[in-house]
Coordinates of C-alpha atoms in Angstrom, one line a residue:
Chain A
M1 CA 0.0 0.0 0.0
T2 CA 1.2 3.5 -0.8
A3 CA 1.2 6.6 1.3
L4 CA -2.0 7.8 -0.5
D5 CA -3.7 4.4 0.3
W6 CA -2.8 4.7 4.0
T7 CA -4.1 8.3 4.0
V8 CA -7.4 7.3 2.5
L9 CA -7.7 4.4 5.0
A10 CA -6.8 6.6 8.0
V11 CA -9.1 9.4 7.1
S12 CA -12.0 7.0 6.6
L13 CA -11.5 5.4 9.9
I14 CA -10.9 8.6 11.8
F15 CA -14.1 10.1 10.2
I16 CA -16.2 7.1 11.3
I17 CA -15.0 7.2 14.9
A18 CA -15.3 10.9 15.2
Y19 CA -18.8 10.9 13.7
G20 CA -19.8 8.0 16.0
I21 CA -18.6 9.9 19.1
Y22 CA -20.2 13.2 17.8
K23 CA -23.6 11.4 17.4
S24 CA -23.2 10.0 21.0
R25 CA -24.2 13.4 22.4
G26 CA -27.3 13.3 24.6
V27 CA -27.3 9.6 24.9
A28 CA -28.2 9.3 28.6
T29 CA -31.2 7.0 28.9
M30 CA -31.8 3.4 28.2
D31 CA -34.3 4.3 25.5
S32 CA -31.6 6.4 23.7
Y33 CA -28.7 3.9 24.4
V34 CA -30.6 0.7 23.4
L35 CA -33.1 2.1 20.8
S36 CA -31.8 5.5 19.8
N37 CA -35.0 7.1 21.3
R38 CA -36.9 5.3 18.5
D39 CA -36.2 8.3 16.3
M40 CA -34.8 6.8 13.1
R41 CA -36.3 7.4 9.7
W42 CA -37.0 4.5 7.3
W43 CA -33.9 5.0 5.2
T44 CA -31.6 5.0 8.2
V45 CA -33.4 1.8 9.4
A46 CA -33.0 0.2 5.9
I47 CA -29.3 1.0 5.7
S48 CA -28.6 -0.1 9.2
I49 CA -30.3 -3.4 8.6
M50 CA -28.3 -3.9 5.4
A51 CA -25.0 -2.9 7.0
T52 CA -25.6 -5.3 9.9
Q53 CA -26.2 -8.3 7.7
A54 CA -23.4 -7.6 5.2
S55 CA -20.2 -8.3 7.1
A56 CA -16.7 -7.8 5.7
I57 CA -16.5 -11.3 4.5
T58 CA -19.6 -10.7 2.3
F59 CA -17.7 -8.0 0.4
I60 CA -14.5 -10.0 0.2
S61 CA -15.9 -13.4 -0.7
T62 CA -19.0 -12.6 -2.8
P63 CA -17.1 -11.3 -5.8
G64 CA -14.8 -14.4 -5.5
Q65 CA -18.0 -16.5 -5.5
G66 CA -19.1 -14.7 -8.7
Y67 CA -15.7 -15.4 -10.2
A68 CA -15.6 -19.1 -9.3
D69 CA -19.3 -20.1 -9.3
G70 CA -21.1 -17.5 -11.4
M71 CA -24.3 -15.6 -10.5
R72 CA -26.4 -18.4 -9.0
F73 CA -25.7 -17.4 -5.4
V74 CA -28.1 -14.4 -5.9
Q75 CA -31.0 -16.9 -5.6
F76 CA -30.1 -17.3 -2.0
Y77 CA -31.7 -13.9 -1.3
F78 CA -35.1 -14.5 -3.1
G79 CA -36.8 -15.4 0.1
L80 CA -35.8 -12.1 1.8
P81 CA -38.6 -9.9 0.4
L82 CA -41.2 -12.5 1.4
A83 CA -39.7 -12.7 4.9
M84 CA -39.7 -8.9 5.2
V85 CA -43.4 -8.8 4.3
L86 CA -44.3 -11.4 6.9
L87 CA -42.3 -9.6 9.6
C88 CA -44.0 -6.3 8.7
I89 CA -47.4 -8.0 9.2
T90 CA -46.6 -9.9 12.4
A91 CA -43.4 -9.2 14.3
V92 CA -43.2 -5.4 13.9
P93 CA -46.6 -4.5 15.3
F94 CA -46.1 -7.0 18.1
Y95 CA -42.8 -5.6 19.2
R96 CA -43.9 -2.0 18.8
H97 CA -47.1 -2.3 20.7
L98 CA -45.5 -4.1 23.6
Q99 CA -42.8 -1.4 23.6
V100 CA -40.0 -4.0 24.1
Y101 CA -36.3 -3.2 24.1
T102 CA -35.3 -6.7 23.0
A103 CA -37.0 -9.6 21.2
Y104 CA -36.6 -11.8 24.2
E105 CA -38.6 -9.4 26.4
F106 CA -41.5 -10.1 24.1
L107 CA -41.3 -13.8 25.1
E108 CA -41.9 -13.1 28.7
K109 CA -44.9 -10.9 27.8
Q110 CA -46.3 -13.8 25.7
F111 CA -45.1 -16.7 27.9
D112 CA -43.0 -16.5 31.0
L113 CA -39.6 -15.5 32.5
K114 CA -37.9 -18.9 32.0
T115 CA -38.7 -19.0 28.2
R116 CA -37.3 -15.4 27.9
T117 CA -34.1 -16.3 29.8
L118 CA -33.5 -19.5 27.8
A119 CA -33.8 -17.7 24.5
S120 CA -31.5 -14.8 25.8
F121 CA -28.8 -17.3 26.8
L122 CA -29.0 -19.1 23.5
F123 CA -28.6 -15.8 21.7
L124 CA -25.7 -14.6 23.9
I125 CA -23.7 -17.8 23.4
Q126 CA -24.2 -17.9 19.7
R127 CA -23.8 -14.2 18.9
G128 CA -20.9 -13.7 21.4
L129 CA -18.8 -16.2 19.5
G130 CA -20.1 -15.0 16.2
A131 CA -18.9 -11.4 16.9
G132 CA -15.4 -12.8 17.4
L133 CA -15.5 -14.4 14.0
T134 CA -16.9 -11.2 12.4
I135 CA -13.7 -9.5 13.4
Y136 CA -11.3 -12.5 12.8
A137 CA -12.3 -13.5 9.3
P138 CA -11.4 -10.2 7.5
S139 CA -8.4 -9.7 9.8
L140 CA -7.0 -13.0 8.7
I141 CA -7.3 -12.3 5.0
L142 CA -5.9 -8.7 5.3
S143 CA -3.0 -9.9 7.4
L144 CA -2.2 -12.7 4.9
L145 CA -2.3 -10.5 1.9
L146 CA -0.8 -7.3 3.3
G147 CA 1.6 -8.8 5.8
W148 CA -0.1 -7.1 8.7
N149 CA 0.1 -8.5 12.2
L150 CA -3.0 -10.5 12.9
V151 CA -3.2 -9.7 16.6
L152 CA -2.9 -5.9 15.9
T153 CA -5.5 -6.0 13.0
N154 CA -8.0 -7.8 15.3
L155 CA -7.3 -5.2 18.1
L156 CA -7.6 -2.3 15.6
I157 CA -11.0 -3.4 14.2
G158 CA -12.3 -4.4 17.7
G159 CA -10.9 -1.4 19.5
L160 CA -12.3 1.2 17.1
V161 CA -15.8 -0.4 17.3
I162 CA -15.7 -0.6 21.1
I163 CA -14.9 3.1 21.3
Y164 CA -18.0 4.5 19.5
T165 CA -20.4 1.7 20.3
T166 CA -19.7 2.1 24.1
T167 CA -20.1 5.9 24.0
G168 CA -23.0 6.2 21.7
G169 CA -25.0 2.9 21.8
A170 CA -27.6 2.3 19.2
R171 CA -27.5 6.0 18.0
A172 CA -23.8 5.8 17.2
V173 CA -24.3 2.3 15.6
N174 CA -27.1 3.5 13.3
W175 CA -25.4 6.7 12.1
T176 CA -22.0 5.2 11.6
Q177 CA -23.5 2.4 9.7
F178 CA -25.0 4.9 7.3
H179 CA -21.5 6.3 6.5
Q180 CA -19.9 2.9 6.5
M181 CA -22.4 1.7 3.9
M182 CA -21.5 4.8 1.8
I183 CA -17.8 3.9 2.0
I184 CA -18.5 0.3 1.1
L185 CA -20.7 1.2 -1.9
T186 CA -18.2 3.8 -3.1
G187 CA -15.4 1.2 -2.9
M188 CA -17.4 -1.4 -4.7
A189 CA -18.5 1.0 -7.5
A190 CA -14.9 2.2 -7.9
A191 CA -13.8 -1.5 -8.3
F192 CA -16.6 -2.0 -10.8
V193 CA -15.6 1.0 -12.9
T194 CA -11.9 0.0 -12.8
V195 CA -12.4 -3.6 -13.9
I196 CA -14.4 -2.3 -16.9
A197 CA -11.7 0.2 -17.7
L198 CA -9.1 -2.6 -17.5
L199 CA -10.8 -4.7 -20.2
P200 CA -8.8 -4.9 -23.4
D201 CA -9.5 -2.4 -26.2
G202 CA -12.4 -3.6 -28.3
I203 CA -14.0 -5.6 -25.5
S204 CA -17.2 -3.9 -24.2
V205 CA -19.1 -4.8 -21.0
N206 CA -21.6 -6.6 -23.2
D207 CA -18.8 -8.7 -24.8
A208 CA -17.3 -9.4 -21.4
L209 CA -20.7 -10.6 -20.1
H210 CA -21.3 -12.6 -23.2
L211 CA -17.9 -14.3 -22.8
A212 CA -18.5 -15.0 -19.1
G213 CA -22.0 -16.3 -19.9
S214 CA -20.5 -18.7 -22.5
Q215 CA -18.4 -20.1 -19.6
G216 CA -21.4 -20.7 -17.4
K217 CA -21.1 -17.7 -15.2
M218 CA -24.4 -15.9 -16.0
N219 CA -26.5 -18.7 -14.3
T220 CA -28.8 -16.2 -12.5
V221 CA -31.9 -18.4 -12.2
D222 CA -32.2 -22.1 -12.0
F223 CA -35.8 -23.4 -12.1
T224 CA -34.9 -27.1 -11.6
W225 CA -36.0 -28.9 -8.4
D226 CA -32.8 -30.5 -7.3
W227 CA -32.1 -31.4 -3.7
D228 CA -28.4 -31.6 -4.3
N229 CA -28.1 -28.2 -5.9
R230 CA -27.7 -25.7 -3.1
Y231 CA -28.8 -22.6 -5.1
T232 CA -31.9 -22.9 -7.1
L233 CA -35.0 -20.6 -7.4
W234 CA -36.9 -23.0 -5.0
S235 CA -34.2 -23.4 -2.4
G236 CA -33.8 -19.6 -2.4
L237 CA -37.5 -18.9 -2.1
I238 CA -38.3 -21.6 0.5
G239 CA -35.1 -22.2 2.4
G240 CA -34.0 -18.6 2.2
F241 CA -37.4 -17.5 3.5
F242 CA -37.1 -19.5 6.7
L243 CA -33.5 -18.5 7.2
Q244 CA -34.1 -14.8 6.8
L245 CA -37.3 -15.0 8.9
S246 CA -35.4 -16.5 11.8
Y247 CA -32.5 -14.1 11.4
F248 CA -34.5 -10.9 11.1
G249 CA -37.4 -12.0 13.4
T250 CA -35.5 -13.4 16.4
D251 CA -31.8 -12.2 16.3
Q252 CA -31.5 -9.1 18.6
S253 CA -28.7 -7.7 16.4
Q254 CA -31.4 -7.2 13.7
V255 CA -34.4 -6.6 15.9
G256 CA -32.5 -3.9 17.8
R257 CA -31.9 -2.2 14.5
Y258 CA -35.4 -1.9 13.2
L259 CA -36.9 -1.2 16.6
T260 CA -35.1 2.2 16.4
G261 CA -37.6 3.3 13.7
Q262 CA -39.8 6.3 14.5
S263 CA -43.0 4.4 14.1
I264 CA -44.4 1.1 12.8
A265 CA -44.7 2.8 9.4
Q266 CA -41.0 3.9 9.4
T267 CA -39.9 0.4 10.5
R268 CA -42.0 -1.3 8.0
L269 CA -40.8 0.9 5.1
G270 CA -37.2 0.3 6.3
L271 CA -37.6 -3.5 6.2
L272 CA -39.4 -3.5 2.8
T273 CA -36.6 -1.2 1.4
N274 CA -34.1 -3.7 2.7
G275 CA -36.1 -6.5 1.0
L276 CA -36.1 -4.6 -2.3
L277 CA -32.5 -3.3 -2.3
K278 CA -30.7 -6.4 -1.1
I279 CA -31.2 -8.5 -4.2
P280 CA -29.9 -5.9 -6.7
M281 CA -27.0 -5.1 -4.3
Q282 CA -25.9 -8.8 -4.1
F283 CA -26.5 -9.1 -7.9
L284 CA -24.0 -6.2 -8.6
I285 CA -21.4 -7.6 -6.1
L286 CA -21.6 -11.0 -7.8
L287 CA -21.5 -9.3 -11.2
L288 CA -18.3 -7.6 -10.1
G289 CA -16.8 -11.0 -9.6
V290 CA -18.0 -12.1 -13.0
M291 CA -16.3 -9.0 -14.6
V292 CA -13.1 -9.9 -12.7
F293 CA -13.4 -13.4 -14.3
A294 CA -13.8 -11.8 -17.7
F295 CA -10.7 -9.6 -17.0
Y296 CA -8.7 -12.7 -16.0
Q297 CA -9.6 -14.3 -19.4
F298 CA -7.3 -11.7 -21.0
T299 CA -4.8 -11.3 -18.1
M300 CA -3.0 -14.3 -16.6
P301 CA -4.4 -15.2 -13.2
P302 CA -2.2 -16.9 -10.6
V303 CA -2.6 -20.7 -10.4
F304 CA -3.7 -20.2 -6.7
F305 CA -4.9 -16.9 -5.3
N306 CA -3.8 -17.3 -1.7
R307 CA -0.2 -15.9 -1.9
L308 CA 0.9 -17.2 1.5
E309 CA 0.2 -20.8 0.5
T310 CA 2.0 -20.3 -2.8
E311 CA 5.1 -18.8 -1.1
R312 CA 5.1 -21.7 1.4
I313 CA 5.0 -24.3 -1.5
Y314 CA 7.9 -22.4 -3.2
K315 CA 10.0 -23.0 -0.1
S316 CA 9.1 -26.7 0.2
S317 CA 10.2 -29.9 -1.5
Y318 CA 7.2 -29.6 -3.8
A319 CA 8.6 -26.3 -5.4
A320 CA 9.7 -28.0 -8.7
D321 CA 6.3 -29.7 -9.1
F322 CA 4.5 -26.5 -8.5
V323 CA 6.7 -24.5 -11.0
R324 CA 5.9 -27.3 -13.5
L325 CA 2.2 -26.7 -12.9
E326 CA 2.7 -23.0 -13.3
N327 CA 4.3 -23.6 -16.7
D328 CA 1.4 -25.8 -17.8
H329 CA -0.9 -23.0 -16.6
A330 CA 1.0 -20.4 -18.6
G331 CA 0.9 -22.7 -21.7
L332 CA -2.8 -23.0 -21.4
F333 CA -3.2 -19.3 -21.0
K334 CA -1.2 -18.7 -24.2
R335 CA -3.6 -21.1 -26.0
Q336 CA -6.5 -19.2 -24.4
Q337 CA -5.3 -15.9 -25.9
E338 CA -5.1 -17.4 -29.4
I339 CA -8.7 -18.6 -29.0
L340 CA -9.8 -15.2 -27.8
H341 CA -8.1 -13.5 -30.7
V342 CA -10.0 -15.7 -33.2
W343 CA -13.2 -15.1 -31.1
N344 CA -12.7 -11.4 -31.3
V345 CA -12.1 -11.4 -35.1
A346 CA -15.3 -13.5 -35.5
K347 CA -17.2 -11.0 -33.3
E348 CA -16.0 -8.1 -35.5
S349 CA -17.1 -9.9 -38.6
G350 CA -20.4 -11.0 -37.0
D351 CA -19.6 -14.7 -37.6
E352 CA -21.7 -16.2 -34.7
M353 CA -21.0 -19.8 -35.6
R354 CA -17.3 -19.3 -35.3
M355 CA -17.8 -17.4 -32.1
E356 CA -19.7 -20.3 -30.6
Q357 CA -16.9 -22.7 -31.8
Q358 CA -14.3 -20.6 -30.0
E359 CA -16.4 -20.3 -26.9
A360 CA -16.6 -24.2 -26.8
N361 CA -12.8 -24.2 -27.1
L362 CA -12.5 -21.7 -24.4
R363 CA -14.7 -23.9 -22.1
D364 CA -12.3 -26.7 -22.8
I365 CA -9.2 -24.6 -21.9
N366 CA -10.9 -23.3 -18.7
K367 CA -11.6 -26.9 -17.7
Q368 CA -7.9 -27.8 -18.2
M369 CA -6.8 -24.7 -16.2
A370 CA -9.2 -25.8 -13.4
A371 CA -7.6 -29.3 -13.5
V372 CA -4.1 -27.7 -13.1
K373 CA -5.5 -25.7 -10.2
E374 CA -6.7 -28.9 -8.6
K375 CA -3.3 -30.4 -9.0
A376 CA -1.8 -27.3 -7.3
K377 CA -4.2 -27.7 -4.4
D378 CA -3.2 -31.4 -4.1
L379 CA 0.5 -30.2 -3.8
I380 CA -0.5 -27.7 -1.2
K381 CA -2.4 -30.3 0.8
A382 CA 0.5 -32.8 0.4
H383 CA 2.9 -30.2 1.8
D384 CA 0.6 -29.3 4.7
P385 CA -2.6 -31.3 5.3
S386 CA -4.0 -28.5 7.4
A387 CA -3.6 -25.8 4.6
N388 CA -6.7 -24.0 3.4
T389 CA -7.1 -24.9 -0.3
N390 CA -10.2 -22.8 -0.9
D391 CA -8.9 -19.5 -2.4
T392 CA -12.3 -17.9 -3.2
N393 CA -11.9 -15.3 -0.4
Y394 CA -8.6 -14.2 -1.9
I395 CA -9.6 -13.6 -5.5
F396 CA -11.1 -10.2 -5.2
L397 CA -8.5 -8.7 -2.9
T398 CA -5.7 -10.1 -5.1
F399 CA -7.2 -8.3 -8.1
V400 CA -7.6 -5.1 -6.0
L401 CA -3.9 -5.2 -4.8
D402 CA -2.5 -6.1 -8.2
Y403 CA -4.6 -3.9 -10.5
L404 CA -6.4 -1.1 -8.8
P405 CA -4.8 2.4 -9.0
V406 CA -3.2 4.1 -6.0
G407 CA -5.8 5.5 -3.6
L408 CA -8.5 3.1 -4.6
V409 CA -6.7 0.2 -2.8
G410 CA -6.9 2.3 0.4
L411 CA -10.6 2.9 -0.3
I412 CA -11.3 -0.8 -0.7
I413 CA -9.4 -1.7 2.5
A414 CA -11.4 1.1 4.2
A415 CA -14.6 -0.5 2.9
I416 CA -13.6 -3.9 4.3
F417 CA -12.9 -2.3 7.7
A418 CA -16.2 -0.4 7.5
A419 CA -18.1 -3.6 6.7
S420 CA -16.5 -5.4 9.6
M421 CA -17.1 -2.6 12.0
S422 CA -20.7 -2.1 11.0
S423 CA -21.6 -5.7 11.7
T424 CA -19.6 -5.9 14.9
S425 CA -21.0 -2.7 16.4
A426 CA -24.6 -4.0 15.9
E427 CA -23.6 -7.3 17.5
L428 CA -22.0 -5.6 20.5
N429 CA -25.0 -3.3 20.9
A430 CA -27.4 -6.3 20.8
L431 CA -25.2 -8.4 23.2
A432 CA -25.1 -5.5 25.7
S433 CA -28.8 -4.8 25.4
T434 CA -29.7 -8.4 26.0
T435 CA -27.3 -8.8 28.9
V436 CA -28.7 -5.7 30.7
V437 CA -32.4 -5.8 29.8
D438 CA -33.0 -9.5 29.8
I439 CA -30.6 -10.7 32.5
Y440 CA -29.3 -7.9 34.8
R441 CA -32.3 -5.6 35.0
R442 CA -34.8 -8.5 35.0
M443 CA -33.0 -10.8 37.5
F444 CA -30.4 -8.9 39.6
R445 CA -31.2 -5.2 39.9
T446 CA -34.8 -4.5 39.1
D447 CA -35.2 -1.1 40.7
A448 CA -32.0 0.9 39.8
S449 CA -32.1 4.3 38.0
D450 CA -32.0 4.7 34.2
A451 CA -28.5 6.2 34.5
H452 CA -27.3 3.1 36.3
Y453 CA -28.6 0.8 33.6
V454 CA -26.9 3.0 30.9
R455 CA -23.6 2.7 32.8
V456 CA -23.9 -1.1 33.1
S457 CA -24.8 -1.2 29.4
K458 CA -21.6 0.6 28.6
W459 CA -19.6 -1.8 30.7
A460 CA -21.5 -4.7 29.0
T461 CA -20.5 -3.3 25.6
V462 CA -16.8 -3.2 26.7
F463 CA -17.1 -6.7 28.1
W464 CA -18.6 -8.2 24.9
G465 CA -16.1 -6.2 22.7
A466 CA -13.2 -7.6 24.7
F467 CA -14.7 -11.1 24.6
A468 CA -15.1 -10.8 20.8
V469 CA -11.5 -9.5 20.3
G470 CA -10.2 -12.2 22.7
F471 CA -12.0 -14.9 20.7
A472 CA -10.8 -13.4 17.4
E473 CA -7.2 -13.6 18.8
L474 CA -7.7 -17.3 19.8
A475 CA -9.6 -18.2 16.6
G476 CA -6.4 -18.8 14.6
Q477 CA -5.3 -21.5 17.1
L478 CA -8.7 -23.1 17.2
G479 CA -8.5 -24.5 13.7
S480 CA -11.5 -26.6 13.0
L481 CA -13.3 -25.2 16.0
I482 CA -14.2 -22.2 13.7
E483 CA -16.4 -24.5 11.7
A484 CA -17.8 -25.8 15.0
V485 CA -18.8 -22.2 15.9
N486 CA -20.7 -21.9 12.6
I487 CA -22.4 -25.3 13.4
L488 CA -23.1 -23.9 16.9
G489 CA -25.3 -21.2 15.3
S490 CA -27.4 -23.8 13.5
L491 CA -27.7 -25.9 16.7
F492 CA -29.6 -23.0 18.4
Y493 CA -31.3 -21.0 15.6
G494 CA -34.1 -23.6 14.9
T495 CA -35.0 -23.8 18.6
I496 CA -35.1 -20.0 19.0
L497 CA -37.3 -19.7 15.8
G498 CA -39.6 -22.4 17.1
I499 CA -40.1 -20.5 20.4
F500 CA -40.8 -17.3 18.6
L501 CA -43.3 -18.9 16.2
L502 CA -45.2 -20.2 19.2
A503 CA -45.1 -16.8 20.8
F504 CA -46.4 -15.1 17.6
Y505 CA -49.1 -17.5 16.5
W506 CA -49.9 -20.1 19.2
K507 CA -49.6 -18.2 22.5
K508 CA -52.2 -20.5 24.1
V509 CA -49.8 -23.4 24.4
G510 CA -48.3 -21.5 27.3
G511 CA -44.7 -20.9 28.6
T512 CA -44.2 -24.3 30.3
S513 CA -45.1 -26.2 27.1
A514 CA -42.8 -23.9 25.0
F515 CA -40.0 -24.1 27.5
T516 CA -40.1 -27.9 27.9
A517 CA -40.4 -28.4 24.1
A518 CA -37.4 -26.1 23.5
I519 CA -35.3 -28.1 26.0
I520 CA -36.3 -31.5 24.5
A521 CA -35.8 -30.1 20.9
E522 CA -32.4 -28.8 21.8
V523 CA -31.3 -32.2 23.2
I524 CA -32.6 -34.0 20.1
V525 CA -30.8 -31.5 17.8
F526 CA -27.6 -32.2 19.8
L527 CA -28.2 -36.0 19.5
C528 CA -28.6 -35.5 15.7
Y529 CA -25.3 -33.6 15.7
F530 CA -23.4 -36.3 17.6
F531 CA -25.0 -39.5 16.3
T532 CA -26.4 -38.9 12.8
P533 CA -24.9 -37.8 9.5
I534 CA -27.6 -35.1 8.9
S535 CA -26.1 -31.9 7.5
F536 CA -26.1 -29.0 10.0
L537 CA -28.1 -26.7 7.7
W538 CA -31.1 -29.0 8.4
Y539 CA -30.8 -28.4 12.2
N540 CA -32.7 -25.1 11.7
V541 CA -35.7 -26.9 10.3
I542 CA -35.5 -29.9 12.7
G543 CA -35.2 -27.7 15.8
C544 CA -38.0 -25.4 14.8
A545 CA -40.4 -28.2 13.8
L546 CA -39.7 -30.1 17.0
V547 CA -40.3 -27.1 19.3
V548 CA -43.7 -26.3 17.6
G549 CA -44.8 -30.0 17.4
L550 CA -43.7 -30.9 20.9
A551 CA -45.2 -27.8 22.5
W552 CA -48.6 -28.8 21.1
V553 CA -48.2 -32.4 22.3
I554 CA -47.2 -31.2 25.8
Y555 CA -50.1 -28.7 25.8
F556 CA -52.7 -31.3 25.0
F557 CA -51.2 -33.7 27.5
R558 CA -51.3 -31.1 30.2
Q559 CA -54.9 -30.2 29.2
K560 CA -55.9 -33.8 29.5
T561 CA -54.2 -34.2 32.8
T562 CA -55.9 -31.1 34.2
L563 CA -59.3 -32.4 33.0
F564 CA -58.6 -35.8 34.5
Q565 CA -57.6 -34.2 37.8
G566 CA -60.6 -31.9 37.6
Chain B
M1 CA -49.5 10.7 18.1
S2 CA -49.8 7.0 17.7
D3 CA -47.7 4.9 15.4
E4 CA -50.6 4.4 13.0
E5 CA -51.0 8.2 12.7
Q6 CA -47.5 8.5 11.3
N7 CA -48.3 6.2 8.4
V8 CA -46.2 6.5 5.3
P9 CA -48.3 7.5 2.3
S10 CA -48.4 4.5 0.1
P11 CA -49.0 4.1 -3.6
F12 CA -52.1 2.1 -2.7
E13 CA -53.0 4.0 0.5
S14 CA -52.6 0.8 2.5
W15 CA -49.8 -1.5 3.6
R16 CA -51.3 -4.3 1.7
G17 CA -50.4 -2.3 -1.4
W18 CA -46.8 -2.1 -0.2
Y19 CA -46.6 -5.8 0.3
G20 CA -48.1 -6.4 -3.1
L21 CA -45.5 -4.1 -4.6
T22 CA -42.7 -5.9 -2.8
V23 CA -43.8 -9.3 -4.0
T24 CA -44.3 -7.9 -7.5
M25 CA -40.8 -6.4 -7.5
L26 CA -39.4 -9.9 -6.5
A27 CA -41.2 -11.4 -9.5
V28 CA -39.8 -8.6 -11.7
Y29 CA -36.2 -9.3 -10.4
I30 CA -36.6 -13.0 -11.2
F31 CA -38.0 -12.2 -14.7
I32 CA -35.1 -9.8 -15.4
F33 CA -32.6 -12.4 -14.2
Y34 CA -34.2 -15.0 -16.4
I35 CA -33.9 -12.6 -19.4
I36 CA -30.2 -12.0 -18.5
R37 CA -29.6 -15.8 -18.3
I38 CA -31.2 -16.3 -21.8
A39 CA -29.3 -13.3 -23.2
Y40 CA -25.9 -14.3 -22.0
Q41 CA -25.9 -18.0 -21.4

């Protein structure tokens, strides 16, 4: 990075922190600290929701996914607008009319204290560890590519977030998220314009998309019903709907964002705007990856995008084999350029049949290049079985560092910092709110002053911030436990969603039935994890269905027992 | 002033209209993506 890049990065970060602290003025009550006095307009709510969901890894890995796998990932978000509509109809009026601070407070109003406490604990475990990973994942990639110290990068991201989230609470989170989102979108737009400008003379955007499409990258919609295919129209509409419903309806890091809306109307409009903007935003980020793919058809890409692993293999006994693979790769690239030249001539003369012929040849070359890459991965694995051979997360940043002009590199790094900070700040705010409102104020100090609770909330924010940074520092040594943390989320999400569904639609089953069903469901989900081969993505569905089904069974059983006793 | 009194004016003068618009937009997105797939695949 040059001095100009460092300047852009430093100015962006200082601006965010200063603005967050500036917006913290007058935050002295729990209403202002936890819910920003419920004074946010719909567009602030919408941007805050989007910034919370899109973490740094979204902006780093989504273009890479577009490069490697094409546009099909966009279907994952098709269920989002439908989930937003259902939440606007059900959850939003419920939460607003009951004037709750947290989603779990709602559970006590519908059921009882034990159900509320159970859901709060499940959230704190899951989100507390998740906040650590939100910091760790981008730090790891930045430290590997830029040679930064991982411990310091974690501390920098976490420390900056703690400063303004502690001082300003929800108000600082919402307003900084707005500016963070502007930095992110500016960075992404700049990268998009640059990749278009870097295409060779005579290759338009339309040509690039046509070329990428011929290589299977413009697979935007898949109408087939295929259980093995993760991203289809149906999995996006149905699976995505349930996933987004549980995330936006029951996760305090999201509920806390949209409860800051001025009114039901402002909150609803914010959620619907999120539902409408999210799909085009993800489409454009994936399209950026597809354009990077088109760019690398004309410019030789590295065999493997993770430089650290490449450098390690150069120093190993596999170096000669790896260089041989690089030579094969270069030979294939040369052949690729010859094909592209013929394709370009055919394009100029309007010879479509010849173009299609060359596109078929290009598919063949790309397949051979992919095979070379697989061999390179085998070498990396042979050298170090614990090495990460998935380089999707490194594709976009490698392009940025190698080809973006001075200044824009700093802007993209600032965008990644902004994305990481925006998600982390919402998570810390939600963790602190839940700790104080659902645990401390409800169970330990029920009659203290508002100022006392604000003070405790600030300490809770610092605690969870330190916890997240501490976990981020350890994450590197935990290895496969990182995957376990992701699985941990799925172990609890289904149960929490089940409890909330009961609270929204079947309140009559009562707190004891819901609580007992949740405990049994959680045990069964854990048994599934330990003793069955069921993929962890299904735990969400199993947990939710078990809670709802078992709660009804317990309810009827208790009814019968009461009747019998009566 | 209650929440309801701060209603956002909608193109249909009701939230049902907004929901319909959202679902329609989803259908429009899917249609556009389908056209893109046909055009470039």
